[in-house]
Amino acid sequence: MSLYRQFAAGLLLTIAFAPAIRSSSAKTATLHNGDSFSATGTIKARYTGWDSRLVVRTASAYFADLSDEGVSRIHEIELEPSFRQLELSKHLGEAVTVKGKLQFGWGSPYYWNGVMLIPTSVTLADGRVLLPVSEPQGRPIPADVHTYVYQVFLVPKTFTRRAEAIDLVTRRHLPTDLAGGCMVSGGGRGGVLNCGCADGFKTTKGGSATHSIPIARLKPFDDPGAAQLLIPEDAIRPLVVEFICVREDKGER
């Protein structure tokens, strides 16, 4: 499961789903939590701190029925980040047709305008149809690796996040597909970065700076099971984040 989905899963469980009922006036449709939704609009980038989001800006406005919070008028609906984000980011400014199911999270920093679409398909301007993909089945960390350093390079206002994983014994570069990942708390606005290693590994030390950090300067985490690093709240310049991953003993839980 992707780091984003792990982090957001607990949050989504707290959202009360309203019945999937759609009402509309002659001019403006009203959206409800759990509704099926289809619309054509322009794909746009929206940046919140260290996070980059994709939204669909529709020609017509909608009313989002937020239950006890009232009704909000919206023009932009966020696409759930794990849906083909990097590929879709190459089509900014183009018209797309989206279909899927709505999820509301009013007041949550992980939802743009309190509304998110979980797409079942996105049709691009050239007619190609993008569908959901299963969780990535990338190359795992080789069995002979005991300790490695994971580096991630955070660059504001981009949709790519370069990462490297290096075996600390042989210094060889390892596959990064499943080596680890990081996510900024507060939907990109927070100054806390939550990081994790590959399955079967635990974090031990870490740090962040505007340049590469010598291994000796990385500091132990208070809780290896919840590796957190403080980073600037304002995403102004690139940042290098590094942490050590150590293979857990087979009998360790």
mmCIF file of C-alpha atoms in Angstrom:
data_model
loop_
_atom_site.group_PDB
_atom_site.id
_atom_site.type_symbol
_atom_site.label_atom_id
_atom_site.label_comp_id
_atom_site.label_asym_id
_atom_site.label_seq_id
_atom_site.Cartn_x
_atom_site.Cartn_y
_atom_site.Cartn_z
ATOM 1 C CA MET A 1 0.000 0.000 0.000
ATOM 2 C CA SER A 2 1.394 3.446 -0.899
ATOM 3 C CA LEU A 3 2.528 5.718 1.936
ATOM 4 C CA TYR A 4 -0.168 8.233 1.047
ATOM 5 C CA ARG A 5 -2.916 5.630 1.285
ATOM 6 C CA GLN A 6 -1.557 4.295 4.588
ATOM 7 C CA PHE A 7 -1.549 7.806 6.036
ATOM 8 C CA ALA A 8 -4.982 8.748 4.667
ATOM 9 C CA ALA A 9 -6.761 5.465 5.389
ATOM 10 C CA GLY A 10 -7.303 6.217 9.063
ATOM 11 C CA LEU A 11 -8.526 9.702 8.225
ATOM 12 C CA LEU A 12 -11.054 8.439 5.694
ATOM 13 C CA LEU A 13 -12.485 5.968 8.191
ATOM 14 C CA THR A 14 -13.633 8.886 10.318
ATOM 15 C CA ILE A 15 -15.669 10.472 7.519
ATOM 16 C CA ALA A 16 -19.389 9.799 7.716
ATOM 17 C CA PHE A 17 -20.762 8.984 4.291
ATOM 18 C CA ALA A 18 -24.037 10.630 3.324
ATOM 19 C CA PRO A 19 -26.488 8.736 1.062
ATOM 20 C CA ALA A 20 -25.577 8.834 -2.616
ATOM 21 C CA ILE A 21 -28.426 11.140 -3.630
ATOM 22 C CA ARG A 22 -28.020 13.924 -6.155
ATOM 23 C CA SER A 23 -30.305 16.926 -6.301
ATOM 24 C CA SER A 24 -30.032 19.823 -8.683
ATOM 25 C CA SER A 25 -31.546 23.115 -9.539
ATOM 26 C CA ALA A 26 -32.083 24.382 -13.041
ATOM 27 C CA LYS A 27 -28.631 25.971 -13.090
ATOM 28 C CA THR A 28 -26.397 24.495 -10.399
ATOM 29 C CA ALA A 29 -26.139 20.848 -9.357
ATOM 30 C CA THR A 30 -25.675 19.941 -5.715
ATOM 31 C CA LEU A 31 -23.084 17.302 -4.876
ATOM 32 C CA HIS A 32 -23.270 14.913 -1.949
ATOM 33 C CA ASN A 33 -20.686 12.734 -0.249
ATOM 34 C CA GLY A 34 -20.554 9.345 -1.989
ATOM 35 C CA ASP A 35 -22.160 10.559 -5.243
ATOM 36 C CA SER A 36 -21.096 9.178 -8.584
ATOM 37 C CA PHE A 37 -19.748 12.118 -10.571
ATOM 38 C CA SER A 38 -18.853 12.902 -14.172
ATOM 39 C CA ALA A 39 -17.698 16.218 -15.634
ATOM 40 C CA THR A 40 -15.450 17.822 -18.240
ATOM 41 C CA GLY A 41 -13.042 20.530 -17.212
ATOM 42 C CA THR A 42 -9.447 21.758 -17.337
ATOM 43 C CA ILE A 43 -6.723 20.052 -15.351
ATOM 44 C CA LYS A 44 -4.799 22.455 -13.107
ATOM 45 C CA ALA A 45 -1.957 22.296 -10.600
ATOM 46 C CA ARG A 46 -2.445 23.550 -7.068
ATOM 47 C CA TYR A 47 0.475 23.708 -4.646
ATOM 48 C CA THR A 48 0.136 23.555 -0.865
ATOM 49 C CA GLY A 49 3.457 23.836 0.895
ATOM 50 C CA TRP A 50 5.473 20.771 -0.088
ATOM 51 C CA ASP A 51 2.537 18.984 -1.707
ATOM 52 C CA SER A 52 1.450 19.210 -5.332
ATOM 53 C CA ARG A 53 -2.192 18.533 -6.211
ATOM 54 C CA LEU A 54 -4.167 18.118 -9.396
ATOM 55 C CA VAL A 55 -7.659 19.560 -9.686
ATOM 56 C CA VAL A 56 -10.246 19.684 -12.427
ATOM 57 C CA ARG A 57 -11.650 23.182 -12.913
ATOM 58 C CA THR A 58 -15.139 22.929 -14.337
ATOM 59 C CA ALA A 59 -16.868 25.539 -16.485
ATOM 60 C CA SER A 60 -19.960 25.424 -14.276
ATOM 61 C CA ALA A 61 -19.987 25.788 -10.527
ATOM 62 C CA TYR A 62 -21.356 23.136 -8.166
ATOM 63 C CA PHE A 63 -22.775 23.257 -4.677
ATOM 64 C CA ALA A 64 -21.183 20.779 -2.256
ATOM 65 C CA ASP A 65 -23.621 19.735 0.478
ATOM 66 C CA LEU A 66 -21.384 19.502 3.533
ATOM 67 C CA SER A 67 -24.136 18.459 5.907
ATOM 68 C CA ASP A 68 -23.844 20.326 9.215
ATOM 69 C CA GLU A 69 -21.208 22.641 7.711
ATOM 70 C CA GLY A 70 -23.688 23.968 5.149
ATOM 71 C CA VAL A 71 -23.293 24.274 1.387
ATOM 72 C CA SER A 72 -20.134 25.422 -0.380
ATOM 73 C CA ARG A 73 -19.915 26.682 -3.964
ATOM 74 C CA ILE A 74 -16.962 25.109 -5.794
ATOM 75 C CA HIS A 75 -15.357 25.262 -9.234
ATOM 76 C CA GLU A 76 -12.453 22.885 -8.592
ATOM 77 C CA ILE A 77 -12.438 19.222 -7.573
ATOM 78 C CA GLU A 78 -9.247 17.493 -6.506
ATOM 79 C CA LEU A 79 -8.219 14.161 -8.062
ATOM 80 C CA GLU A 80 -7.134 11.547 -5.531
ATOM 81 C CA PRO A 81 -3.308 11.734 -5.546
ATOM 82 C CA SER A 82 -2.575 8.063 -6.174
ATOM 83 C CA PHE A 83 -4.488 8.127 -9.493
ATOM 84 C CA ARG A 84 -1.857 8.517 -12.247
ATOM 85 C CA GLN A 85 -0.679 11.842 -10.828
ATOM 86 C CA LEU A 86 2.687 12.040 -12.565
ATOM 87 C CA GLU A 87 1.184 11.141 -15.939
ATOM 88 C CA LEU A 88 -1.716 13.573 -15.553
ATOM 89 C CA SER A 89 0.642 16.383 -14.509
ATOM 90 C CA LYS A 90 2.015 16.376 -18.065
ATOM 91 C CA HIS A 91 -1.388 17.530 -19.358
ATOM 92 C CA LEU A 92 -1.844 20.728 -17.345
ATOM 93 C CA GLY A 93 -4.147 23.197 -19.066
ATOM 94 C CA GLU A 94 -5.804 20.511 -21.193
ATOM 95 C CA ALA A 95 -9.451 19.477 -21.162
ATOM 96 C CA VAL A 96 -10.229 16.154 -19.469
ATOM 97 C CA THR A 97 -13.385 14.221 -18.705
ATOM 98 C CA VAL A 98 -13.403 12.594 -15.294
ATOM 99 C CA LYS A 99 -15.652 9.938 -13.822
ATOM 100 C CA GLY A 100 -15.641 8.514 -10.331
ATOM 101 C CA LYS A 101 -17.021 8.786 -6.821
ATOM 102 C CA LEU A 102 -16.910 11.808 -4.517
ATOM 103 C CA GLN A 103 -15.482 11.847 -1.020
ATOM 104 C CA PHE A 104 -15.933 14.837 1.276
ATOM 105 C CA GLY A 105 -13.528 15.820 4.026
ATOM 106 C CA TRP A 106 -14.562 19.318 5.023
ATOM 107 C CA GLY A 107 -11.932 20.948 7.209
ATOM 108 C CA SER A 108 -9.338 18.297 6.362
ATOM 109 C CA PRO A 109 -6.065 19.651 4.919
ATOM 110 C CA TYR A 110 -5.919 16.606 2.634
ATOM 111 C CA TYR A 111 -8.933 17.757 0.593
ATOM 112 C CA TRP A 112 -8.957 20.727 -1.770
ATOM 113 C CA ASN A 113 -12.117 22.718 -0.984
ATOM 114 C CA GLY A 114 -13.245 19.772 1.147
ATOM 115 C CA VAL A 115 -14.018 17.640 -1.930
ATOM 116 C CA MET A 116 -12.063 14.863 -3.642
ATOM 117 C CA LEU A 117 -12.857 12.637 -6.614
ATOM 118 C CA ILE A 118 -11.763 8.992 -6.563
ATOM 119 C CA PRO A 119 -11.566 8.479 -10.345
ATOM 120 C CA THR A 120 -12.686 5.380 -12.172
ATOM 121 C CA SER A 121 -11.472 6.909 -15.451
ATOM 122 C CA VAL A 122 -9.956 10.072 -16.899
ATOM 123 C CA THR A 123 -10.295 10.753 -20.643
ATOM 124 C CA LEU A 124 -7.572 12.997 -22.056
ATOM 125 C CA ALA A 125 -7.997 15.550 -24.825
ATOM 126 C CA ASP A 126 -6.474 13.139 -27.363
ATOM 127 C CA GLY A 127 -9.073 10.485 -26.517
ATOM 128 C CA ARG A 128 -6.870 8.217 -24.431
ATOM 129 C CA VAL A 129 -8.559 6.807 -21.356
ATOM 130 C CA LEU A 130 -6.595 6.404 -18.125
ATOM 131 C CA LEU A 131 -7.839 3.773 -15.674
ATOM 132 C CA PRO A 132 -6.815 2.976 -12.081
ATOM 133 C CA VAL A 133 -3.739 0.815 -11.684
ATOM 134 C CA SER A 134 -2.959 -1.696 -8.959
ATOM 135 C CA GLU A 135 -0.393 -0.955 -6.301
ATOM 136 C CA PRO A 136 3.124 -0.849 -7.807
ATOM 137 C CA GLN A 137 4.850 -4.217 -7.870
ATOM 138 C CA GLY A 138 8.388 -2.891 -8.137
ATOM 139 C CA ARG A 139 11.683 -4.596 -7.373
ATOM 140 C CA PRO A 140 12.234 -5.262 -3.656
ATOM 141 C CA ILE A 141 15.415 -4.623 -1.711
ATOM 142 C CA PRO A 142 17.805 -7.563 -2.389
ATOM 143 C CA ALA A 143 17.938 -10.186 0.360
ATOM 144 C CA ASP A 144 21.657 -9.672 1.018
ATOM 145 C CA VAL A 145 21.193 -5.995 1.985
ATOM 146 C CA HIS A 146 21.188 -5.324 5.729
ATOM 147 C CA THR A 147 21.438 -1.528 5.925
ATOM 148 C CA TYR A 148 20.859 1.210 3.392
ATOM 149 C CA VAL A 149 20.433 4.965 3.280
ATOM 150 C CA TYR A 150 17.337 6.371 1.605
ATOM 151 C CA GLN A 151 17.563 9.852 0.118
ATOM 152 C CA VAL A 152 14.632 11.845 -1.193
ATOM 153 C CA PHE A 153 14.956 15.216 -2.884
ATOM 154 C CA LEU A 154 12.041 17.565 -2.202
ATOM 155 C CA VAL A 155 11.553 20.293 -4.788
ATOM 156 C CA PRO A 156 8.678 22.780 -4.352
ATOM 157 C CA LYS A 157 5.980 22.967 -7.028
ATOM 158 C CA THR A 158 6.861 19.782 -8.877
ATOM 159 C CA PHE A 159 5.168 16.410 -9.327
ATOM 160 C CA THR A 160 8.371 14.390 -9.441
ATOM 161 C CA ARG A 161 10.222 13.366 -6.296
ATOM 162 C CA ARG A 162 13.648 11.890 -7.030
ATOM 163 C CA ALA A 163 14.870 9.260 -4.610
ATOM 164 C CA GLU A 164 17.956 7.100 -4.156
ATOM 165 C CA ALA A 165 18.674 4.048 -2.006
ATOM 166 C CA ILE A 166 22.306 3.071 -1.389
ATOM 167 C CA ASP A 167 23.658 -0.064 0.319
ATOM 168 C CA LEU A 168 25.906 1.160 3.131
ATOM 169 C CA VAL A 169 28.220 -1.866 2.828
ATOM 170 C CA THR A 170 28.795 -2.152 -0.912
ATOM 171 C CA ARG A 171 27.766 1.454 -1.813
ATOM 172 C CA ARG A 172 25.769 0.072 -4.742
ATOM 173 C CA HIS A 173 22.546 1.769 -5.770
ATOM 174 C CA LEU A 174 19.411 -0.210 -4.946
ATOM 175 C CA PRO A 175 15.977 -0.242 -6.628
ATOM 176 C CA THR A 176 13.856 2.563 -5.174
ATOM 177 C CA ASP A 177 10.414 1.275 -6.251
ATOM 178 C CA LEU A 178 9.621 -0.160 -2.823
ATOM 179 C CA ALA A 179 12.540 1.193 -0.790
ATOM 180 C CA GLY A 180 10.581 3.765 1.212
ATOM 181 C CA GLY A 181 8.857 7.103 1.056
ATOM 182 C CA CYS A 182 7.916 10.290 2.881
ATOM 183 C CA MET A 183 4.796 12.389 3.283
ATOM 184 C CA VAL A 184 4.363 15.872 4.723
ATOM 185 C CA SER A 185 1.761 16.125 7.470
ATOM 186 C CA GLY A 186 -1.137 18.544 7.195
ATOM 187 C CA GLY A 187 -1.652 18.127 3.468
ATOM 188 C CA GLY A 188 1.719 19.741 2.731
ATOM 189 C CA ARG A 189 1.287 22.659 5.120
ATOM 190 C CA GLY A 190 2.879 21.083 8.164
ATOM 191 C CA GLY A 191 6.520 21.178 9.169
ATOM 192 C CA VAL A 192 6.656 17.439 9.942
ATOM 193 C CA LEU A 193 7.746 14.798 7.450
ATOM 194 C CA ASN A 194 6.633 11.201 8.079
ATOM 195 C CA CYS A 195 8.972 8.628 6.520
ATOM 196 C CA GLY A 196 9.179 4.874 6.231
ATOM 197 C CA CYS A 197 11.445 2.131 4.879
ATOM 198 C CA ALA A 198 10.795 -0.958 2.804
ATOM 199 C CA ASP A 199 8.829 -3.824 4.325
ATOM 200 C CA GLY A 200 11.044 -5.744 6.725
ATOM 201 C CA PHE A 201 13.200 -2.704 7.531
ATOM 202 C CA LYS A 202 13.004 -0.106 10.296
ATOM 203 C CA THR A 203 14.198 3.478 10.386
ATOM 204 C CA THR A 204 16.967 4.321 12.838
ATOM 205 C CA LYS A 205 18.468 7.728 12.046
ATOM 206 C CA GLY A 206 17.602 10.652 9.788
ATOM 207 C CA GLY A 207 17.997 14.310 8.954
ATOM 208 C CA SER A 208 17.193 17.034 6.450
ATOM 209 C CA ALA A 209 19.156 19.914 4.953
ATOM 210 C CA THR A 210 19.559 21.897 1.757
ATOM 211 C CA HIS A 211 22.453 19.606 0.786
ATOM 212 C CA SER A 212 23.526 15.985 1.219
ATOM 213 C CA ILE A 213 24.128 15.031 4.844
ATOM 214 C CA PRO A 214 27.114 12.953 6.058
ATOM 215 C CA ILE A 215 25.924 9.699 7.633
ATOM 216 C CA ALA A 216 27.663 10.599 10.907
ATOM 217 C CA ARG A 217 25.424 13.674 11.278
ATOM 218 C CA LEU A 218 22.136 11.819 11.043
ATOM 219 C CA LYS A 219 20.340 11.721 14.398
ATOM 220 C CA PRO A 220 18.464 8.778 15.974
ATOM 221 C CA PHE A 221 14.670 8.850 15.855
ATOM 222 C CA ASP A 222 12.879 8.890 19.199
ATOM 223 C CA ASP A 223 10.500 6.219 17.879
ATOM 224 C CA PRO A 224 11.856 4.103 14.977
ATOM 225 C CA GLY A 225 8.329 2.922 14.298
ATOM 226 C CA ALA A 226 7.210 6.493 13.534
ATOM 227 C CA ALA A 227 10.109 8.213 11.835
ATOM 228 C CA GLN A 228 9.438 11.949 11.785
ATOM 229 C CA LEU A 229 11.630 14.835 10.673
ATOM 230 C CA LEU A 230 11.095 18.537 11.158
ATOM 231 C CA ILE A 231 11.293 20.517 7.921
ATOM 232 C CA PRO A 232 10.593 24.179 7.076
ATOM 233 C CA GLU A 233 6.887 24.923 6.812
ATOM 234 C CA ASP A 234 7.509 27.231 3.860
ATOM 235 C CA ALA A 235 8.492 25.347 0.712
ATOM 236 C CA ILE A 236 10.890 27.920 -0.710
ATOM 237 C CA ARG A 237 14.000 25.980 -1.738
ATOM 238 C CA PRO A 238 14.855 22.314 -2.457
ATOM 239 C CA LEU A 239 15.479 20.033 0.492
ATOM 240 C CA VAL A 240 17.412 16.779 0.889
ATOM 241 C CA VAL A 241 16.009 14.220 3.335
ATOM 242 C CA GLU A 242 18.028 11.169 4.382
ATOM 243 C CA PHE A 243 17.343 8.277 6.736
ATOM 244 C CA ILE A 244 18.881 4.920 7.547
ATOM 245 C CA CYS A 245 16.958 1.683 7.081
ATOM 246 C CA VAL A 246 18.047 -1.478 8.934
ATOM 247 C CA ARG A 247 16.667 -4.946 8.283
ATOM 248 C CA GLU A 248 14.610 -6.242 11.197
ATOM 249 C CA ASP A 249 15.464 -9.572 12.817
ATOM 250 C CA LYS A 250 13.173 -12.368 11.658
ATOM 251 C CA GLY A 251 11.874 -12.876 15.172
ATOM 252 C CA GLU A 252 11.240 -9.170 15.707
ATOM 253 C CA ARG A 253 7.715 -7.762 15.422
#
